[in-house]
Amino acid sequence: MPLTRRGFLSGSSSEPSLAALSAMISARGHEEALASGRPLKPAANDVIRINGNENPLGPGSRAIEAVLGVLGQANRYPFNSAPGDPDLTRQLASFFDADPAEVVVGAGSSEILRNAVRLFAVDGKHIVTANPSYGSPVTESKKLGLECRQVPVDADMRLDLEAMESEARGAGFVYVCNPNNPTATVHPPEAIESFIATIRGRAPEALILIDEAYHDYVTDPSHRSMIPLALTEPNVVVARTFSKAYGMAGLRLGVGIGHKDAIAKLRRHKLSANANVLAIAAATASLADPDHISRERARNLEARDFTRAFFDKFGFDSTDSQTNFLFVELGRPAKDFREASAKRGVVVARDFPPMEKTHCRISIGTMEEMKRACDAFADVLGGAA
Amino acid sequence: MRIASRRHFIKVGAGAAVAFIGARGREAQAAGQAITSIPVGATDLILSSNENPMGPGAHVLDAVRGALGSSGHGAGRYFFGQQAELNENLGKAVGGTKENIIVGAGSSEILRVAADVFTTSKYGVLTPEPTFGTAPGFAATLGRPVTRIGLDAKLRVDLEKMESVIDDIGLVYLCNPNNPTATTWPGTDLRASILRMLERNPHTTILVDEAYHEYVTDPEHETMVPLALENPSVIVARTFSKAYGMAGLRVGYGVSHPDAIKKMSDWRGMDMFTSVPGRLGALAALAHPDHVALEVRRNEALRQKTREFFQELGFEGTESQANFVYIDIRRSNEAFIKACRERGVRIGSGSKLYPTHARVTIGTEVEMERAFEVFDSILEEA
């Protein structure tokens, strides 16, 4: 029987199943709140929240078991707990085939991104990022009064790497989100490699941060992580997160992997004891359970295909998503669509300027959620047609 | 006997530990007690990090489990749902509003934000030494000047000397009670000194770290929160890591006038680093102040017992107002720390400025009994 939130909450069992626990731990709305800068209102329990690109099922059962297992260590700092900070770092290093000195843990990859901007976009050097893309570098630049060059994506909604290269001379920080949020597109590894080589020539000291938050959702067989390259190339760091496929947005854990010099810099600036003991336990258990990620990738693919086919049928194009969300050209303001959907109990993402008049981002929930969501969308889109 | 049963307990493993905590929580509640006993996961005694060995109590653990999905706690779904509530409840708890609060992943985050926001390459941090190192340490990492002032003869923060060098200072860090020396200043003296510093240098900001505030039993102690609420030049840092027993959940906060809070929040951005279980745990902890009161009493009794243990052996310590003691063992603290470690007891890292002082965190009664045996054997040897 498929898990539904409603079913879970109305269940009379006082001991919820591990699957149900998993579903509940994936805390929602992180991205949304980050963008809007204000807290979300808790929605009713039967509302379908497909606005934050989270794994709707949460972490795997082993991760949940691990969290429950360390509750007795809630009083211990992460350097005293078992597993602790150093255990996680070692395990991450081995998982990514790196040395522990090439790994930095963050309270979410947001900490890695934030510190990277602050450390490398210095002495008047600017930031290069795409538009639209994940907003953290832009947000940081505004807070710090730094110049941020936002290069529009191309006509196919892909990062315009060539145009980004031409903005890179003298840059301090170059941000590449691959796959890109919110456009869901991915670049072939050769293109990213050549991009890195070009940037290296034009801005030798710039940090190139490749954000692979959605890496685990990519199904394009040609896709490759830039981690091996980051380990050898100075000032290239790959950011990964446990907030997406690992389903741990509410636990706050991310990781940066790269050349040890850049990582050493990021480590000096990281918040001491940044990862909480629950997140450390959950991540440690998750890394030892790779099947959970392949199952999640397959589950997401099925629901993603279903949702994309739905929009196709209605004549609305979307990019070839390599993530757990779709970027759909609805030909109407996202706001109208969002408000009409919300009235029908479906919460979709915020505006993504400059495409907010035509495109909407829709996260992939469970198949059951997407079926219900598509019923609501049909209503909204049909009514407006 | 107690030690043996504890050892036995550790062997049974994590799954059983959860069951035990749950059962113990209910049992304690039934008996009208708020404190649950939580065993450590390691075989070494950890008396090195000033953690509360009893843990946060059943109400907090229940809230954390709620974040994982136990019935009635849908709030775990919404990442930012509890953020406003936590700010609001903290505001109320300190006698202000949510505008007076900034929450971070441990008070360390608040100390770092302050160390960055209120210093420049010219106006740095003024800090006592030894003290908790995060604020001056991060300022140094950022390339900001750090002025370090030694303690007075009673191992208290030397307020008078700090006042005398206030001119080119951006941020004054005061840890009260001070870590690692466990000493405090009476509220009247501290407030007067802060006001003198601000009078001499109106551009400076005073950061009072009250991590151990709850543990203080000296009736002359006062929190600087009332001053911080009305004065944007004074910030108080507080934490859930000490008396609240939640070091692993990473929640702390800063209290000040809305102008200073806004300055820090604008620079930092929204709270991205605290977790949903951490926030729910903090909310539950705030709702049960009685639990902290019990922990403070428990700590006070054992703190006294620990000081007496050392006194009987002829070793004096400062008059501790925290959950640790600072004892002059009249021999190299480095060697003592090492010897303790070899016998399975971890104590605090020693300061080079006080090479014969050792910092020992107050554990549980059972833990302290075992630690005393170890200390006794080591101190006897030399």
Short mmCIF file of C-alpha atoms in Angstrom, two decimals, chain A residues 5 8-9 11 13-16 20-31 33-35 37-45 47 49 54 56 64-65 67-82 107-108 110-111 114-115 118 134 140 143-144 249-252 268-278 369, chain B residues 14-15 17-18 21 26 38-42 46-56 60-61 64-74 76-81 83-84 105-106 108-110 112 116 134 138 141-142 212 239 241-242 245-250 265-279 346 367:
data_model
loop_
_atom_site.label_atom_id
_atom_site.label_comp_id
_atom_site.label_asym_id
_atom_site.label_seq_id
_atom_site.Cartn_x
_atom_site.Cartn_y
_atom_site.Cartn_z
CA ARG A 5 0.72 11.43 4.53
CA PHE A 8 0.11 7.96 8.14
CA LEU A 9 -1.24 10.74 10.27
CA GLY A 11 -3.06 5.78 11.57
CA SER A 13 -0.59 2.74 15.52
CA SER A 14 1.42 4.48 18.19
CA GLU A 15 4.69 3.21 16.70
CA PRO A 16 4.97 4.51 13.15
CA ALA A 20 6.51 6.41 7.59
CA LEU A 21 9.24 7.96 9.67
CA SER A 22 11.31 8.38 6.55
CA ALA A 23 8.53 10.20 4.85
CA MET A 24 8.20 12.63 7.67
CA ILE A 25 11.80 13.60 8.13
CA SER A 26 12.17 15.24 4.77
CA ALA A 27 11.57 18.75 5.85
CA ARG A 28 10.23 20.99 3.22
CA GLY A 29 10.38 24.42 1.85
CA HIS A 30 14.04 25.18 2.52
CA GLU A 31 14.65 26.60 -0.89
CA ALA A 33 12.03 30.19 2.25
CA LEU A 34 15.58 30.94 1.27
CA ALA A 35 14.37 32.67 -1.84
CA GLY A 37 13.42 35.34 2.94
CA ARG A 38 10.40 34.62 5.07
CA PRO A 39 9.05 31.53 6.76
CA LEU A 40 6.51 29.40 5.02
CA LYS A 41 3.16 28.89 6.58
CA PRO A 42 2.68 25.27 7.51
CA ALA A 43 0.19 23.83 5.10
CA ALA A 44 -2.57 21.42 5.87
CA ASN A 45 -1.41 17.86 6.02
CA VAL A 47 -1.48 19.50 0.79
CA ARG A 49 4.18 20.23 -1.45
CA GLU A 54 13.00 17.43 -1.76
CA PRO A 56 9.22 13.08 -0.73
CA ILE A 64 16.22 6.69 10.42
CA GLU A 65 17.35 3.76 12.52
CA VAL A 67 19.15 8.68 14.03
CA LEU A 68 17.05 6.88 16.62
CA GLY A 69 20.18 5.06 17.72
CA VAL A 70 22.07 8.26 18.55
CA LEU A 71 19.32 10.08 20.42
CA GLY A 72 21.13 9.09 23.60
CA GLN A 73 24.06 11.18 22.40
CA ALA A 74 22.07 14.37 21.87
CA ASN A 75 24.13 15.85 24.70
CA ARG A 76 27.47 15.15 23.01
CA TYR A 77 29.29 17.48 20.66
CA PRO A 78 29.80 15.97 17.21
CA PHE A 79 33.50 15.49 17.99
CA ASN A 80 32.57 13.31 20.97
CA SER A 81 29.71 11.34 19.46
CA ALA A 82 29.88 7.94 17.80
CA ALA A 107 25.69 22.31 7.63
CA GLY A 108 24.07 21.75 4.26
CA SER A 110 24.73 26.06 1.68
CA GLU A 111 27.55 26.46 4.20
CA ARG A 114 28.49 30.66 1.49
CA ASN A 115 32.04 30.26 2.70
CA ARG A 118 33.24 34.87 1.05
CA TYR A 134 20.50 28.37 -7.69
CA GLU A 140 25.68 36.31 -0.78
CA LYS A 143 24.79 40.89 1.39
CA LEU A 144 28.47 41.56 0.89
CA ALA A 249 16.93 18.52 4.04
CA GLY A 250 15.80 18.96 7.63
CA LEU A 251 19.01 17.54 9.06
CA ARG A 252 21.42 19.97 7.35
CA ARG A 268 39.42 27.02 8.34
CA HIS A 269 36.24 28.98 7.77
CA LYS A 270 33.70 26.31 8.49
CA LEU A 271 31.58 26.56 11.56
CA SER A 272 33.13 24.35 14.21
CA ALA A 273 30.85 21.44 15.08
CA ASN A 274 28.65 22.44 12.15
CA ALA A 275 26.97 19.09 11.56
CA ASN A 276 24.65 17.85 14.28
CA VAL A 277 24.99 14.31 15.64
CA LEU A 278 21.70 13.17 14.08
CA GLU A 369 1.18 12.82 -5.24
CA ALA B 14 22.23 1.53 20.17
CA GLY B 15 18.87 -0.03 19.49
CA ALA B 17 19.70 2.36 24.14
CA VAL B 18 16.76 4.03 22.47
CA ILE B 21 15.82 6.04 27.05
CA ARG B 26 8.31 7.42 30.95
CA ILE B 38 21.60 8.87 29.29
CA PRO B 39 24.69 6.75 28.95
CA VAL B 40 27.54 7.85 26.76
CA GLY B 41 28.22 5.97 23.59
CA ALA B 42 31.95 5.76 24.16
CA ILE B 46 34.13 12.22 28.43
CA LEU B 47 34.80 14.93 30.99
CA SER B 48 36.46 17.14 28.42
CA SER B 49 33.79 19.21 26.72
CA ASN B 50 31.56 20.64 29.46
CA GLU B 51 28.55 18.70 28.23
CA ASN B 52 25.59 17.91 30.43
CA PRO B 53 26.01 14.16 31.00
CA MET B 54 22.32 13.67 31.76
CA GLY B 55 21.16 14.73 28.31
CA PRO B 56 18.21 16.88 27.43
CA VAL B 60 13.31 17.03 24.16
CA LEU B 61 13.93 13.54 22.84
CA VAL B 64 13.17 15.16 18.24
CA ARG B 65 11.38 11.89 17.56
CA GLY B 66 8.42 14.08 16.60
CA ALA B 67 10.60 15.66 13.94
CA LEU B 68 11.15 12.15 12.68
CA GLY B 69 7.46 11.62 12.50
CA SER B 70 5.86 10.43 15.71
CA SER B 71 2.21 11.27 15.73
CA GLY B 72 1.07 14.78 16.42
CA HIS B 73 4.22 16.42 15.09
CA GLY B 74 3.62 17.27 11.48
CA GLY B 76 8.89 18.21 11.10
CA ARG B 77 7.78 18.50 7.52
CA TYR B 78 8.25 22.23 7.22
CA PHE B 79 11.73 23.39 7.39
CA PHE B 80 11.01 26.90 8.47
CA GLY B 81 7.74 26.40 10.26
CA GLN B 83 11.81 29.12 13.03
CA ALA B 84 9.44 31.97 13.80
CA ALA B 105 23.84 26.38 14.89
CA GLY B 106 25.23 26.59 18.40
CA SER B 108 29.49 29.40 18.08
CA GLU B 109 27.70 30.65 14.99
CA ILE B 110 26.57 33.75 16.87
CA ARG B 112 31.47 34.11 14.68
CA ASP B 116 32.96 39.34 11.69
CA THR B 134 35.87 30.84 19.01
CA PHE B 138 37.59 33.42 14.00
CA THR B 141 41.23 33.73 10.77
CA LEU B 142 39.63 36.76 9.14
CA TYR B 212 27.23 28.58 31.51
CA THR B 239 23.34 28.04 24.15
CA SER B 241 24.60 22.88 24.52
CA LYS B 242 25.31 23.13 28.25
CA GLY B 245 22.05 19.00 27.37
CA MET B 246 21.72 19.45 23.62
CA ALA B 247 25.29 19.95 22.37
CA GLY B 248 24.75 17.41 19.61
CA LEU B 249 21.72 19.19 18.23
CA ARG B 250 23.53 22.49 17.59
CA SER B 265 20.90 38.92 10.58
CA ASP B 266 21.45 41.07 7.49
CA TRP B 267 25.06 39.98 7.31
CA ARG B 268 24.42 36.32 8.07
CA GLY B 269 21.17 35.88 6.19
CA MET B 270 18.48 33.56 7.40
CA ASP B 271 19.28 30.67 9.68
CA MET B 272 20.30 27.87 7.33
CA PHE B 273 22.34 25.73 9.66
CA THR B 274 20.05 24.62 12.47
CA SER B 275 18.13 21.41 11.90
CA VAL B 276 14.44 20.69 12.24
CA PRO B 277 15.00 18.26 15.15
CA GLY B 278 17.29 20.81 16.80
CA ARG B 279 14.69 23.54 16.63
CA ARG B 346 39.20 12.44 28.99
CA GLU B 367 31.21 8.79 36.21
#
